[in-house]
mmCIF file of C-alpha atoms in Angstrom:
data_model
loop_
_atom_site.group_PDB
_atom_site.id
_atom_site.type_symbol
_atom_site.label_atom_id
_atom_site.label_comp_id
_atom_site.label_asym_id
_atom_site.label_seq_id
_atom_site.Cartn_x
_atom_site.Cartn_y
_atom_site.Cartn_z
ATOM 1 C CA GLU C 11 -0.049 0.051 -0.216
ATOM 2 C CA SER C 12 1.812 3.155 -1.333
ATOM 3 C CA LEU C 13 0.530 6.736 -1.960
ATOM 4 C CA PHE C 14 3.042 8.737 -4.724
ATOM 5 C CA PHE C 15 2.580 12.234 -4.892
ATOM 6 C CA PHE C 16 3.838 13.954 -8.290
ATOM 7 C CA SER C 17 4.128 17.398 -9.121
ATOM 8 C CA PRO C 18 6.007 18.761 -12.183
ATOM 9 C CA LEU C 19 6.902 22.226 -9.979
ATOM 10 C CA PHE C 20 9.864 22.617 -8.104
ATOM 11 C CA ALA C 21 10.404 18.975 -8.687
ATOM 12 C CA SER C 22 14.165 19.349 -8.114
ATOM 13 C CA SER C 23 12.834 18.854 -3.844
ATOM 14 C CA PRO C 24 10.638 15.936 -2.547
ATOM 15 C CA LEU C 25 7.267 17.134 -2.488
ATOM 16 C CA LYS C 26 5.425 18.260 0.694
ATOM 17 C CA ALA C 27 2.500 17.254 1.662
ATOM 18 C CA PRO C 28 0.277 19.259 4.983
ATOM 19 C CA ALA C 29 0.175 18.165 8.185
ATOM 20 C CA ASN C 30 -3.078 17.507 8.396
ATOM 21 C CA VAL C 31 -3.011 14.648 5.702
ATOM 22 C CA ALA C 32 -2.777 11.250 6.497
ATOM 23 C CA LEU C 33 -0.220 9.965 4.550
ATOM 24 C CA HIS C 34 -0.235 5.452 4.818
ATOM 25 C CA ASN C 35 3.531 4.292 3.497
ATOM 26 C CA THR C 36 4.680 7.429 1.485
ATOM 27 C CA LEU C 37 6.291 7.460 -0.990
ATOM 28 C CA THR C 38 7.599 10.745 -2.415
ATOM 29 C CA LEU C 39 9.503 11.115 -5.884
ATOM 30 C CA THR C 40 12.210 13.894 -5.986
ATOM 31 C CA LEU C 41 13.345 14.258 -9.650
ATOM 32 C CA SER C 42 16.143 16.509 -11.231
ATOM 33 C CA LEU C 43 14.750 18.769 -13.726
ATOM 34 C CA SER C 44 16.113 22.227 -14.653
ATOM 35 C CA PRO C 45 15.617 24.683 -11.683
ATOM 36 C CA LEU C 46 12.997 27.209 -12.734
ATOM 37 C CA PHE C 47 12.784 29.355 -9.494
ATOM 38 C CA LEU C 48 11.140 32.049 -11.417
ATOM 39 C CA SER C 49 9.812 35.256 -9.555
ATOM 40 C CA LEU C 50 6.313 36.766 -9.625
ATOM 41 C CA SER C 51 8.060 40.081 -10.545
ATOM 42 C CA ASN C 52 9.590 38.859 -13.542
ATOM 43 C CA TYR C 53 6.806 37.025 -14.735
ATOM 44 C CA ASN C 54 3.072 37.948 -14.733
ATOM 45 C CA GLN C 55 0.727 34.371 -13.613
ATOM 46 C CA LEU C 56 -0.171 33.633 -17.153
ATOM 47 C CA LYS C 57 3.423 34.155 -18.654
ATOM 48 C CA MET C 58 4.573 31.510 -15.550
ATOM 49 C CA TRP C 59 1.967 28.910 -16.853
ATOM 50 C CA ARG C 60 2.639 29.137 -20.350
ATOM 51 C CA PHE C 61 6.062 28.540 -19.576
ATOM 52 C CA TRP C 62 5.850 25.851 -17.108
ATOM 53 C CA ARG C 63 3.623 23.805 -19.369
ATOM 54 C CA ARG C 64 6.357 23.913 -22.096
ATOM 55 C CA GLN C 65 8.560 23.435 -20.389
ATOM 56 C CA PHE C 66 6.901 20.027 -18.793
ATOM 57 C CA SER C 67 3.888 18.710 -21.027
ATOM 58 C CA SER C 68 6.582 17.043 -22.669
ATOM 59 C CA SER C 69 9.043 16.155 -20.220
ATOM 60 C CA ALA C 70 10.296 12.233 -20.650
ATOM 61 C CA THR C 71 11.063 12.555 -16.563
ATOM 62 C CA THR C 72 7.776 12.551 -15.508
ATOM 63 C CA ILE C 73 6.373 9.907 -18.056
ATOM 64 C CA ASN C 74 9.210 7.713 -16.856
ATOM 65 C CA ALA C 75 8.775 7.935 -13.208
ATOM 66 C CA LEU C 76 4.982 7.339 -13.669
ATOM 67 C CA LYS C 77 5.677 4.055 -16.043
ATOM 68 C CA ASP C 78 8.028 2.815 -13.617
ATOM 69 C CA LYS C 79 5.456 1.099 -11.401
ATOM 70 C CA LYS C 80 1.810 0.073 -12.090
ATOM 71 C CA TRP C 81 -0.853 1.839 -10.080
ATOM 72 C CA ASP C 82 -3.998 0.502 -9.091
ATOM 73 C CA ALA C 83 -5.229 3.784 -8.788
ATOM 74 C CA MET C 84 -4.409 7.438 -9.991
ATOM 75 C CA VAL C 85 -5.905 10.625 -8.574
ATOM 76 C CA ILE C 86 -5.464 13.697 -11.093
ATOM 77 C CA GLY C 87 -5.328 16.653 -8.557
ATOM 78 C CA GLY C 88 -4.248 16.889 -4.993
ATOM 79 C CA GLY C 89 -7.169 19.029 -3.804
ATOM 80 C CA HIS C 90 -8.310 18.177 -0.220
ATOM 81 C CA ASN C 91 -11.313 15.462 -2.320
ATOM 82 C CA GLY C 92 -8.180 14.187 -4.348
ATOM 83 C CA LEU C 93 -6.220 13.437 -0.967
ATOM 84 C CA THR C 94 -9.155 12.455 1.145
ATOM 85 C CA ALA C 95 -9.941 10.103 -1.498
ATOM 86 C CA ALA C 96 -6.129 8.846 -2.369
ATOM 87 C CA ALA C 97 -5.723 7.854 1.772
ATOM 88 C CA TYR C 98 -8.607 5.598 1.769
ATOM 89 C CA LEU C 99 -7.616 4.155 -1.262
ATOM 90 C CA ALA C 100 -4.307 3.331 -0.095
ATOM 91 C CA ARG C 101 -5.905 2.538 3.387
ATOM 92 C CA GLY C 102 -7.683 -0.764 1.331
ATOM 93 C CA GLY C 103 -4.127 -1.388 0.050
ATOM 94 C CA LEU C 104 -4.383 -0.182 -3.004
ATOM 95 C CA SER C 105 -1.019 1.814 -4.774
ATOM 96 C CA VAL C 106 -2.529 5.032 -5.727
ATOM 97 C CA ALA C 107 -0.825 7.730 -7.644
ATOM 98 C CA VAL C 108 -1.457 11.521 -7.045
ATOM 99 C CA LEU C 109 -0.936 14.176 -9.308
ATOM 100 C CA GLU C 110 -0.444 17.850 -9.334
ATOM 101 C CA ARG C 111 0.378 20.594 -11.567
ATOM 102 C CA ARG C 112 1.369 22.955 -8.048
ATOM 103 C CA HIS C 113 4.596 22.618 -6.084
ATOM 104 C CA VAL C 114 2.177 21.844 -3.211
ATOM 105 C CA VAL C 115 -0.719 19.634 -2.374
ATOM 106 C CA GLY C 116 -3.830 20.884 -0.760
ATOM 107 C CA GLY C 117 -5.863 22.935 -3.538
ATOM 108 C CA ALA C 118 -8.719 24.664 -1.690
ATOM 109 C CA ALA C 119 -7.482 24.106 1.164
ATOM 110 C CA VAL C 120 -3.424 25.541 1.368
ATOM 111 C CA THR C 121 -2.191 28.168 3.052
ATOM 112 C CA GLU C 122 -0.223 30.168 1.317
ATOM 113 C CA GLU C 123 2.159 33.395 2.348
ATOM 114 C CA LEU C 124 0.923 35.508 -0.623
ATOM 115 C CA ILE C 125 2.379 38.896 0.618
ATOM 116 C CA PRO C 126 5.689 38.712 2.819
ATOM 117 C CA GLY C 127 4.644 37.996 6.651
ATOM 118 C CA PHE C 128 1.206 37.202 5.925
ATOM 119 C CA LYS C 129 -0.625 34.014 5.373
ATOM 120 C CA PHE C 130 -3.847 33.529 3.310
ATOM 121 C CA SER C 131 -5.860 30.983 2.979
ATOM 122 C CA ARG C 132 -6.364 30.304 -1.002
ATOM 123 C CA CYS C 133 -10.029 29.541 -1.050
ATOM 124 C CA SER C 134 -11.284 27.824 2.133
ATOM 125 C CA TYR C 135 -12.513 30.821 4.381
ATOM 126 C CA LEU C 136 -13.582 28.287 7.606
ATOM 127 C CA GLN C 137 -13.906 24.618 8.648
ATOM 128 C CA SER C 138 -17.027 22.519 9.571
ATOM 129 C CA LEU C 139 -18.138 20.308 7.277
ATOM 130 C CA LEU C 140 -15.105 18.033 7.564
ATOM 131 C CA ARG C 141 -17.379 14.911 8.504
ATOM 132 C CA PRO C 142 -15.795 13.287 11.979
ATOM 133 C CA THR C 143 -15.241 9.767 11.031
ATOM 134 C CA VAL C 144 -12.911 10.945 7.931
ATOM 135 C CA ILE C 145 -11.040 12.909 10.815
ATOM 136 C CA LYS C 146 -10.645 9.504 13.440
ATOM 137 C CA GLU C 147 -10.067 6.750 10.098
ATOM 138 C CA LEU C 148 -7.140 9.088 8.531
ATOM 139 C CA GLU C 149 -5.742 10.032 12.386
ATOM 140 C CA LEU C 150 -5.728 13.316 11.417
ATOM 141 C CA GLU C 151 -5.591 14.697 14.245
ATOM 142 C CA ARG C 152 -1.967 12.393 15.382
ATOM 143 C CA HIS C 153 -0.565 13.962 12.030
ATOM 144 C CA GLY C 154 -1.230 17.536 13.402
ATOM 145 C CA MET C 155 -4.306 18.655 12.322
ATOM 146 C CA ARG C 156 -5.810 21.724 14.928
ATOM 147 C CA LEU C 157 -8.982 23.198 14.566
ATOM 148 C CA LEU C 158 -9.664 26.666 16.270
ATOM 149 C CA LYS C 159 -13.259 27.418 17.029
ATOM 150 C CA ARG C 160 -14.268 30.539 15.504
ATOM 151 C CA ASN C 161 -15.258 32.435 18.607
ATOM 152 C CA PRO C 162 -17.624 34.596 18.242
ATOM 153 C CA SER C 163 -18.947 33.437 15.280
ATOM 154 C CA SER C 164 -20.503 36.485 13.504
ATOM 155 C CA PHE C 165 -20.288 39.806 13.672
ATOM 156 C CA THR C 166 -23.262 41.841 12.216
ATOM 157 C CA PRO C 167 -23.308 46.014 11.974
ATOM 158 C CA CYS C 168 -26.030 48.369 11.849
ATOM 159 C CA LEU C 169 -26.236 51.563 9.510
ATOM 160 C CA ASP C 170 -27.485 53.365 13.159
ATOM 161 C CA GLY C 171 -24.448 52.520 15.634
ATOM 162 C CA ARG C 172 -25.986 49.032 16.898
ATOM 163 C CA TYR C 173 -24.753 45.706 16.352
ATOM 164 C CA LEU C 174 -24.998 41.964 16.715
ATOM 165 C CA LEU C 175 -22.667 39.791 18.188
ATOM 166 C CA LEU C 176 -23.109 35.953 18.084
ATOM 167 C CA GLY C 177 -21.266 33.194 19.637
ATOM 168 C CA PRO C 178 -20.895 29.794 21.405
ATOM 169 C CA ASP C 179 -22.025 31.577 24.503
ATOM 170 C CA LYS C 180 -25.890 31.223 24.933
ATOM 171 C CA GLU C 181 -26.491 33.944 27.303
ATOM 172 C CA LEU C 182 -24.501 36.322 25.337
ATOM 173 C CA ASN C 183 -26.300 35.498 22.536
ATOM 174 C CA HIS C 184 -30.106 36.134 24.279
ATOM 175 C CA TYR C 185 -28.414 39.524 25.169
ATOM 176 C CA GLU C 186 -27.370 40.309 21.651
ATOM 177 C CA ILE C 187 -30.764 39.473 20.347
ATOM 178 C CA SER C 188 -32.533 41.236 22.560
ATOM 179 C CA LYS C 189 -31.166 44.691 21.988
ATOM 180 C CA PHE C 190 -33.428 43.721 18.494
ATOM 181 C CA SER C 191 -36.491 41.787 19.903
ATOM 182 C CA VAL C 192 -37.333 39.364 23.001
ATOM 183 C CA ARG C 193 -39.070 37.954 21.201
ATOM 184 C CA ASP C 194 -36.388 36.919 18.603
ATOM 185 C CA ALA C 195 -33.788 35.998 21.495
ATOM 186 C CA ASP C 196 -36.560 33.791 23.527
ATOM 187 C CA ALA C 197 -37.021 31.767 20.333
ATOM 188 C CA TYR C 198 -33.549 31.729 19.022
ATOM 189 C CA PRO C 199 -32.707 28.931 20.893
ATOM 190 C CA ARG C 200 -35.730 26.687 19.947
ATOM 191 C CA TYR C 201 -34.615 27.339 16.224
ATOM 192 C CA GLU C 202 -31.163 26.249 17.093
ATOM 193 C CA SER C 203 -32.607 23.113 18.895
ATOM 194 C CA GLN C 204 -34.762 22.447 15.981
ATOM 195 C CA LEU C 205 -32.073 22.672 13.408
ATOM 196 C CA GLU C 206 -29.911 20.273 15.311
ATOM 197 C CA SER C 207 -32.703 17.303 15.555
ATOM 198 C CA PHE C 208 -32.476 17.343 11.641
ATOM 199 C CA CYS C 209 -29.423 17.497 11.630
ATOM 200 C CA LYS C 210 -29.449 14.372 14.077
ATOM 201 C CA PHE C 211 -31.792 12.924 10.901
ATOM 202 C CA LEU C 212 -29.619 13.706 8.657
ATOM 203 C CA ASP C 213 -25.811 12.506 10.209
ATOM 204 C CA PRO C 214 -26.270 8.985 9.530
ATOM 205 C CA ILE C 215 -27.066 9.690 5.606
ATOM 206 C CA LEU C 216 -24.307 11.620 5.192
ATOM 207 C CA ASP C 217 -21.299 8.504 6.376
ATOM 208 C CA SER C 218 -23.266 6.218 4.687
ATOM 209 C CA PRO C 219 -22.874 4.632 1.256
ATOM 210 C CA THR C 220 -26.690 5.241 -0.968
ATOM 211 C CA PRO C 221 -28.427 2.405 -1.791
ATOM 212 C CA GLU C 222 -27.770 1.509 -5.507
ATOM 213 C CA ASN C 223 -28.418 -0.728 -8.191
ATOM 214 C CA LEU C 224 -26.679 -4.128 -8.861
ATOM 215 C CA GLU C 225 -25.445 -3.808 -12.723
ATOM 216 C CA GLY C 226 -24.198 -6.830 -14.474
ATOM 217 C CA ASN C 227 -25.122 -10.621 -13.366
ATOM 218 C CA PRO C 228 -24.824 -10.336 -9.694
ATOM 219 C CA SER C 229 -24.494 -13.606 -7.629
ATOM 220 C CA PHE C 230 -27.492 -14.607 -5.569
ATOM 221 C CA GLY C 231 -24.801 -13.683 -2.397
ATOM 222 C CA ASP C 232 -24.611 -10.522 -3.778
ATOM 223 C CA LYS C 233 -27.902 -9.865 -4.240
ATOM 224 C CA MET C 234 -29.520 -10.796 -0.984
ATOM 225 C CA LYS C 235 -26.461 -8.880 0.598
ATOM 226 C CA ASN C 236 -27.949 -5.787 -1.318
ATOM 227 C CA LYS C 237 -31.617 -6.698 -0.510
ATOM 228 C CA LEU C 238 -30.091 -6.332 3.265
ATOM 229 C CA TYR C 239 -28.623 -3.167 3.088
ATOM 230 C CA LYS C 240 -31.256 -1.665 1.345
ATOM 231 C CA SER C 241 -34.012 -2.786 4.160
ATOM 232 C CA THR C 242 -31.594 -2.114 7.083
ATOM 233 C CA PHE C 243 -30.468 1.612 5.574
ATOM 234 C CA TRP C 244 -34.270 2.761 4.824
ATOM 235 C CA SER C 245 -35.768 1.448 8.243
ATOM 236 C CA GLY C 246 -33.067 3.549 10.097
ATOM 237 C CA CYS C 247 -34.470 6.408 7.936
ATOM 238 C CA LEU C 248 -37.745 5.392 8.919
ATOM 239 C CA GLN C 249 -37.241 4.839 12.499
ATOM 240 C CA ARG C 250 -35.389 8.373 13.057
ATOM 241 C CA ALA C 251 -38.112 10.183 11.402
ATOM 242 C CA ALA C 252 -40.872 8.450 13.689
ATOM 243 C CA SER C 253 -38.129 9.907 16.420
ATOM 244 C CA LEU C 254 -39.062 13.244 14.992
ATOM 245 C CA GLY C 255 -42.702 13.007 15.387
ATOM 246 C CA GLN C 256 -45.589 14.590 12.921
ATOM 247 C CA THR C 257 -44.770 18.307 13.220
ATOM 248 C CA ASP C 258 -41.350 18.492 13.025
ATOM 249 C CA MET C 259 -41.489 15.840 9.946
ATOM 250 C CA VAL C 260 -43.268 18.322 8.210
ATOM 251 C CA ASP C 261 -40.853 21.444 9.060
ATOM 252 C CA PHE C 262 -38.753 19.222 8.004
ATOM 253 C CA MET C 263 -39.575 18.990 4.661
ATOM 254 C CA ASP C 264 -40.793 22.698 4.596
ATOM 255 C CA LEU C 265 -37.166 23.487 5.291
ATOM 256 C CA LEU C 266 -35.834 21.137 2.474
ATOM 257 C CA LEU C 267 -38.052 22.803 -0.065
ATOM 258 C CA SER C 268 -38.877 26.315 0.939
ATOM 259 C CA PRO C 269 -36.859 29.362 0.522
ATOM 260 C CA ALA C 270 -34.494 30.470 3.506
ATOM 261 C CA SER C 271 -36.563 33.787 3.902
ATOM 262 C CA LYS C 272 -39.797 32.019 4.514
ATOM 263 C CA VAL C 273 -38.105 29.975 6.991
ATOM 264 C CA LEU C 274 -36.450 32.500 9.179
ATOM 265 C CA ASN C 275 -39.529 35.083 8.414
ATOM 266 C CA ASN C 276 -41.372 31.904 9.876
ATOM 267 C CA TRP C 277 -39.084 32.294 12.957
ATOM 268 C CA PHE C 278 -38.031 35.490 13.310
ATOM 269 C CA GLU C 279 -39.182 39.550 13.163
ATOM 270 C CA THR C 280 -36.181 40.956 13.526
ATOM 271 C CA ASP C 281 -34.436 42.376 10.030
ATOM 272 C CA VAL C 282 -30.497 42.261 11.171
ATOM 273 C CA LEU C 283 -31.018 38.640 13.466
ATOM 274 C CA LYS C 284 -32.745 37.270 9.923
ATOM 275 C CA ALA C 285 -29.777 38.805 7.402
ATOM 276 C CA MET C 286 -27.319 36.958 9.578
ATOM 277 C CA LEU C 287 -28.832 33.543 9.589
ATOM 278 C CA ALA C 288 -29.572 33.876 6.359
ATOM 279 C CA THR C 289 -25.910 34.124 4.914
ATOM 280 C CA ASP C 290 -25.249 30.193 5.094
ATOM 281 C CA ALA C 291 -27.940 29.918 3.118
ATOM 282 C CA VAL C 292 -26.303 31.545 0.506
ATOM 283 C CA ILE C 293 -22.871 31.158 0.686
ATOM 284 C CA GLY C 294 -21.382 28.778 -2.890
ATOM 285 C CA SER C 295 -25.033 28.438 -3.442
ATOM 286 C CA MET C 296 -25.572 31.345 -6.175
ATOM 287 C CA ALA C 297 -28.662 31.472 -5.062
ATOM 288 C CA SER C 298 -31.080 34.108 -3.640
ATOM 289 C CA VAL C 299 -32.461 34.069 0.209
ATOM 290 C CA HIS C 300 -35.878 34.018 -2.019
ATOM 291 C CA THR C 301 -35.014 30.894 -4.450
ATOM 292 C CA PRO C 302 -36.791 27.865 -3.649
ATOM 293 C CA GLY C 303 -34.653 25.328 -1.739
ATOM 294 C CA SER C 304 -32.000 27.613 0.013
ATOM 295 C CA GLY C 305 -33.432 26.412 3.398
ATOM 296 C CA TYR C 306 -31.661 22.736 2.761
ATOM 297 C CA VAL C 307 -28.401 25.015 1.951
ATOM 298 C CA LEU C 308 -29.173 27.262 5.527
ATOM 299 C CA LEU C 309 -29.470 23.545 7.388
ATOM 300 C CA HIS C 310 -26.059 22.431 5.217
ATOM 301 C CA HIS C 311 -24.077 24.930 6.989
ATOM 302 C CA VAL C 312 -25.349 23.834 10.605
ATOM 303 C CA MET C 313 -24.597 20.349 9.989
ATOM 304 C CA GLY C 314 -20.785 20.949 10.306
ATOM 305 C CA GLU C 315 -19.122 20.696 13.597
ATOM 306 C CA THR C 316 -15.427 21.200 15.433
ATOM 307 C CA ASN C 317 -14.273 18.759 17.931
ATOM 308 C CA GLY C 318 -17.720 17.466 18.582
ATOM 309 C CA ASP C 319 -19.945 20.676 18.599
ATOM 310 C CA ARG C 320 -22.497 20.854 16.468
ATOM 311 C CA GLY C 321 -22.504 24.074 13.881
ATOM 312 C CA ILE C 322 -19.345 25.618 15.101
ATOM 313 C CA TRP C 323 -16.904 26.359 12.412
ATOM 314 C CA SER C 324 -13.258 26.547 12.807
#
């Protein structure tokens, strides 16, 4: 079981993987290519990209390095999704090659010094949706991953000089929301509690393989295993649906299909609180809070957790 990383850029030294990625029997390859330590002051990004493409597109060294061994699987792109898939394949006993264009793996989760003395996350502004099972199975904490909880979680300024500050402290949240509406301050814990119950309903689904129809000519044993798994999966869903109760189940279906604006209007009266909560319904969706189905996006961004604390981002 080996996990192999190859990047053609800056390949005169071994490619370094971030500390929060579990690597099993990792093999890194050192290549002696012509050094290309170029400065952004001399070339803009487009020229650099074209230059590197010309230099390495027909590189015999690259081709030979990959041909030296027969790989069970190849992952194109060493982003966080690619690394996770590669690590699981390697855990399963396969030899895996990860191909990455850049000089560092991590993709959108990479932190780099874009300005001298200042480090930035390239694309990922926060983390919460990384499943606890992945963290545990890939032993990410043992490999150096630390999650720093976001506290406070949000700050919403108003034109009149007031502001709304929310975080994990329930008493502080009640006080802050009360500045705008006592009714909303009392409703907010119930709102969070209902969303948490919906998240618990969905959790087993997120961590379970989706039931699928068998293809080809499966054996009798495979057919029985498939039917047993489907029965177990759907019976678990029905049991959790029954535990929600009729009222919460109706609210759950309404949340999945409705615009986030409708959901929030049913719960709260003050615009500043609704505006703050609505950000979770539009981030990454390219949709409006009035778009049907944006209620699910609102729930989706509450599903995450940090070190066991649900809804807490890091």
